[in-house]
Short mmCIF file of C-alpha atoms in Angstrom, two decimals:
data_model
loop_
_atom_site.label_atom_id
_atom_site.label_comp_id
_atom_site.label_asym_id
_atom_site.label_seq_id
_atom_site.Cartn_x
_atom_site.Cartn_y
_atom_site.Cartn_z
CA ASN J 1 0.00 0.00 0.00
CA ALA J 2 1.58 3.26 -1.12
CA GLY J 3 -0.72 5.47 0.95
CA VAL J 4 0.11 7.79 3.84
CA MET J 5 1.20 5.68 6.77
CA GLN J 6 0.77 6.81 10.34
CA ASN J 7 1.86 5.06 13.49
CA PRO J 8 0.97 4.27 16.06
CA ARG J 9 -2.75 4.11 15.32
CA HIS J 10 -3.52 4.28 19.01
CA LEU J 11 -1.35 5.68 21.76
CA VAL J 12 -2.07 5.95 25.48
CA ARG J 13 0.01 8.21 27.66
CA ARG J 14 -0.19 9.43 31.23
CA ARG J 15 -0.10 13.11 32.00
CA GLY J 16 3.43 14.46 31.81
CA GLN J 17 4.74 11.83 29.40
CA GLU J 18 5.84 12.43 25.83
CA ALA J 19 3.96 11.37 22.71
CA ARG J 20 5.62 10.85 19.34
CA LEU J 21 3.50 10.38 16.26
CA ARG J 22 5.04 9.33 12.98
CA CYS J 23 3.96 9.89 9.41
CA SER J 24 5.40 8.50 6.20
CA PRO J 25 4.03 10.38 3.18
CA MET J 26 2.97 8.79 -0.06
CA LYS J 27 5.79 7.92 -2.40
CA GLY J 28 6.84 10.95 -4.37
CA HIS J 29 5.23 13.42 -1.97
CA SER J 30 7.46 16.03 -0.43
CA HIS J 31 4.91 18.04 1.57
CA VAL J 32 3.46 16.93 4.88
CA TYR J 33 0.65 18.48 6.92
CA TRP J 34 -0.50 17.70 10.45
CA TYR J 35 -4.08 18.25 11.62
CA ARG J 36 -5.77 17.66 14.95
CA GLN J 37 -9.37 16.48 15.18
CA LEU J 38 -11.50 16.97 18.25
CA PRO J 39 -15.17 15.91 18.46
CA GLU J 40 -17.53 18.53 17.07
CA GLU J 41 -14.61 20.74 16.02
CA GLY J 42 -13.52 19.36 12.69
CA LEU J 43 -9.90 19.31 11.62
CA LYS J 44 -7.61 22.04 12.83
CA PHE J 45 -4.47 22.76 10.87
CA MET J 46 -1.31 22.51 12.93
CA VAL J 47 1.78 22.56 10.74
CA TYR J 48 2.96 22.28 7.14
CA LEU J 49 6.42 20.92 6.37
CA GLN J 50 8.67 20.14 3.48
CA LYS J 51 11.83 18.08 3.82
CA GLU J 52 14.00 19.73 6.49
CA ASN J 53 11.82 22.82 6.45
CA ILE J 54 8.82 24.12 8.38
CA ILE J 55 6.70 26.14 5.96
CA ASP J 56 3.80 27.14 8.19
CA GLU J 57 3.40 26.39 11.88
CA SER J 58 0.71 28.93 12.57
CA GLY J 59 -1.60 26.27 14.01
CA MET J 60 0.88 24.77 16.43
CA PRO J 61 0.51 25.49 20.13
CA LYS J 62 3.42 27.62 21.27
CA GLU J 63 4.56 25.21 23.93
CA ARG J 64 5.11 21.46 24.16
CA PHE J 65 4.40 20.76 20.49
CA SER J 66 7.03 20.40 17.78
CA ALA J 67 7.24 18.83 14.34
CA GLU J 68 9.98 17.81 11.99
CA PHE J 69 10.37 16.24 8.58
CA PRO J 70 13.98 15.15 8.23
CA LYS J 71 15.81 14.46 5.01
CA GLU J 72 15.54 10.76 5.72
CA GLY J 73 12.70 9.07 7.55
CA PRO J 74 9.17 9.97 8.53
CA SER J 75 7.73 13.22 9.75
CA ILE J 76 7.33 13.30 13.52
CA LEU J 77 4.87 15.25 15.64
CA ARG J 78 6.14 15.43 19.19
CA ILE J 79 4.07 16.42 22.20
CA GLN J 80 5.96 16.89 25.43
CA GLN J 81 4.43 16.72 28.90
CA VAL J 82 1.03 15.69 27.59
CA VAL J 83 -2.15 16.89 29.29
CA ARG J 84 -5.68 15.52 29.06
CA GLY J 85 -6.61 18.24 26.58
CA ASP J 86 -4.14 16.76 24.10
CA SER J 87 -6.37 13.71 23.70
CA ALA J 88 -7.46 13.78 20.07
CA ALA J 89 -7.00 12.19 16.69
CA TYR J 90 -3.97 13.50 14.84
CA PHE J 91 -4.01 13.21 11.08
CA CYS J 92 -1.15 13.51 8.70
CA ALA J 93 -1.61 14.35 5.04
CA SER J 94 0.82 14.61 2.17
CA SER J 95 0.86 16.20 -1.25
CA ILE J 96 3.02 16.85 -4.23
CA PRO J 97 4.10 20.45 -4.66
CA ASP J 98 1.46 21.01 -7.34
CA ARG J 99 -0.50 24.20 -6.92
CA LEU J 100 -2.93 23.20 -9.61
CA THR J 101 -4.55 20.36 -7.71
CA GLY J 102 -4.19 21.10 -4.04
CA GLU J 103 -5.33 17.63 -3.09
CA LEU J 104 -4.15 16.25 0.22
CA PHE J 105 -3.91 12.53 0.84
CA PHE J 106 -4.66 11.55 4.42
CA GLY J 107 -3.46 8.79 6.66
CA GLU J 108 -5.82 6.93 8.97
CA GLY J 109 -4.78 8.96 11.96
CA SER J 110 -3.18 8.43 15.34
CA ARG J 111 -5.52 8.50 18.27
CA LEU J 112 -3.91 9.81 21.43
CA THR J 113 -5.50 9.21 24.79
CA VAL J 114 -4.04 10.94 27.82
CA LEU J 115 -4.96 9.39 31.16
CA ALA R 1 -8.10 34.88 6.23
CA GLN R 2 -9.97 32.00 4.75
CA SER R 3 -12.73 30.15 6.56
CA VAL R 4 -15.42 27.57 5.95
CA THR R 5 -18.87 27.28 7.50
CA GLN R 6 -20.84 24.08 7.23
CA LEU R 7 -24.50 24.65 8.07
CA GLY R 8 -25.90 21.79 10.10
CA SER R 9 -23.66 19.53 12.10
CA HIS R 10 -26.07 16.62 11.58
CA VAL R 11 -28.23 15.80 8.59
CA SER R 12 -30.60 12.84 8.47
CA VAL R 13 -32.20 11.51 5.30
CA SER R 14 -34.06 8.41 4.24
CA GLU R 15 -32.53 5.96 1.80
CA GLY R 16 -33.31 7.15 -1.71
CA ALA R 17 -33.84 10.77 -0.67
CA LEU R 18 -31.86 13.78 -1.86
CA VAL R 19 -28.72 14.59 0.08
CA LEU R 20 -27.83 18.27 0.49
CA LEU R 21 -24.88 19.31 2.65
CA ARG R 22 -24.24 23.03 2.83
CA CYS R 23 -20.90 24.80 2.73
CA ASN R 24 -20.12 28.50 2.60
CA TYR R 25 -16.63 29.87 2.42
CA SER R 26 -14.81 33.11 2.96
CA SER R 27 -11.79 33.92 0.86
CA SER R 28 -10.18 37.11 -0.34
CA VAL R 29 -8.95 35.43 -3.51
CA PRO R 30 -10.52 32.90 -5.86
CA PRO R 31 -10.60 29.75 -3.77
CA TYR R 32 -9.91 26.13 -4.37
CA LEU R 33 -12.72 24.11 -2.76
CA PHE R 34 -12.90 20.50 -1.65
CA TRP R 35 -15.25 17.99 -0.11
CA TYR R 36 -13.82 15.10 1.86
CA VAL R 37 -15.59 12.15 3.47
CA GLN R 38 -14.55 10.36 6.64
CA TYR R 39 -15.84 6.96 7.67
CA PRO R 40 -15.56 5.92 11.33
CA ASN R 41 -11.99 5.45 12.53
CA GLN R 42 -10.57 6.20 9.12
CA GLY R 43 -8.78 9.05 7.42
CA LEU R 44 -10.29 11.51 4.99
CA GLN R 45 -10.96 10.63 1.39
CA LEU R 46 -11.40 13.19 -1.36
CA LEU R 47 -14.92 13.26 -2.84
CA LEU R 48 -14.45 16.09 -5.29
CA LYS R 49 -12.71 19.41 -5.82
CA TYR R 50 -13.13 22.70 -7.63
CA THR R 51 -10.07 24.54 -8.84
CA THR R 52 -10.94 26.35 -12.05
CA GLY R 53 -13.25 25.87 -15.02
CA ALA R 54 -16.68 24.27 -14.85
CA THR R 55 -18.51 25.26 -11.69
CA LEU R 56 -20.47 22.00 -11.42
CA VAL R 57 -18.08 19.35 -10.25
CA LYS R 58 -18.77 15.64 -10.20
CA GLY R 59 -17.08 13.37 -7.72
CA ILE R 60 -17.03 9.79 -6.59
CA ASN R 61 -20.03 7.78 -5.37
CA GLY R 62 -22.53 9.92 -7.28
CA PHE R 63 -21.82 13.16 -5.41
CA GLU R 64 -21.56 16.54 -7.03
CA ALA R 65 -21.10 20.14 -5.93
CA GLU R 66 -21.61 23.51 -7.53
CA PHE R 67 -19.35 26.50 -6.98
CA LYS R 68 -21.45 29.67 -6.75
CA LYS R 69 -19.22 32.69 -6.44
CA SER R 70 -22.08 35.13 -5.90
CA GLU R 71 -23.30 33.09 -2.94
CA THR R 72 -19.81 32.05 -1.75
CA SER R 73 -21.17 28.52 -1.58
CA PHE R 74 -20.07 25.03 -2.53
CA HIS R 75 -22.96 22.77 -1.50
CA LEU R 76 -22.66 19.01 -1.87
CA THR R 77 -25.55 17.01 -3.31
CA LYS R 78 -26.47 13.47 -4.24
CA PRO R 79 -29.82 12.67 -5.87
CA SER R 80 -30.45 9.43 -4.00
CA ALA R 81 -28.93 8.52 -0.65
CA HIS R 82 -27.58 5.07 0.05
CA MET R 83 -26.99 3.50 3.43
CA SER R 84 -23.28 3.42 2.68
CA ASP R 85 -23.23 7.23 2.43
CA ALA R 86 -23.53 7.52 6.20
CA ALA R 87 -20.31 9.26 7.25
CA GLU R 88 -18.89 12.62 8.20
CA TYR R 89 -18.37 15.14 5.42
CA PHE R 90 -15.92 18.02 5.46
CA CYS R 91 -15.78 21.05 3.23
CA ALA R 92 -12.37 22.70 2.82
CA VAL R 93 -10.90 25.77 1.18
CA SER R 94 -7.39 26.74 0.23
CA ASP R 95 -5.50 29.42 -1.57
CA LEU R 96 -2.72 27.44 -3.10
CA ARG R 97 -1.26 30.49 -4.70
CA ALA R 98 -0.31 31.57 -1.21
CA GLY R 99 1.04 28.16 -0.38
CA THR R 100 -1.35 27.60 2.48
CA ALA R 101 -2.78 24.35 3.77
CA LEU R 102 -6.43 23.38 3.53
CA ILE R 103 -8.79 24.99 6.02
CA PHE R 104 -11.64 22.68 7.01
CA GLY R 105 -15.16 23.25 8.21
CA LYS R 106 -16.39 21.56 11.37
CA GLY R 107 -18.00 18.75 9.44
CA THR R 108 -21.51 17.43 8.87
CA THR R 109 -22.52 13.97 9.99
CA LEU R 110 -24.87 12.33 7.52
CA SER R 111 -27.22 9.64 8.78
CA VAL R 112 -29.22 7.50 6.35
CA SER R 113 -32.23 5.54 7.51
CA SER R 114 -33.95 2.71 5.74
#
């Protein structure tokens, strides 16, 4: 399957621990986006990355959250010192750098539960 | 700034009835518009998109949407609902010329009864 791969699909953490969510984009895609989904709130944009570059992080909380997309390997969304309010589904999407289509391809999400 | 408003967080229809999911957008430049569908515990799948050209766009599973600039709307329709259409639907807007990501509405949950 050449789709967007996210892992883990489910992650349980206790308050104060760290959560790391990984995303491998579709083959040939160089742009990665992270979204957070909370019930009744839809998908909220968090961050947009290219290889080794953060393009737009306007949706990222100022503290505890960080994202990277290294030259080699998957993109990682890191949440330090998790709190209960971080419990959500986190979706990764990828795209080619084609401004004529704009289509994002989504993974199946990582569901974080903070106890 | 761009934004999307989906009117009605829940829509219920009978099998075989018309499906109409409403989406209005706000954009300072000509927008690119999308509808995505999400089935339980899955990611989002593209239903259809409008970028340029014909304002009536046909997508997968019999869905279509019409871009109406004067009404700043992009409503999603399907003539006859099927049980398998029950899912959550998201409208999204982007201005790719600015290199921005998609901005999503809050979603509409479609229920289909037999």
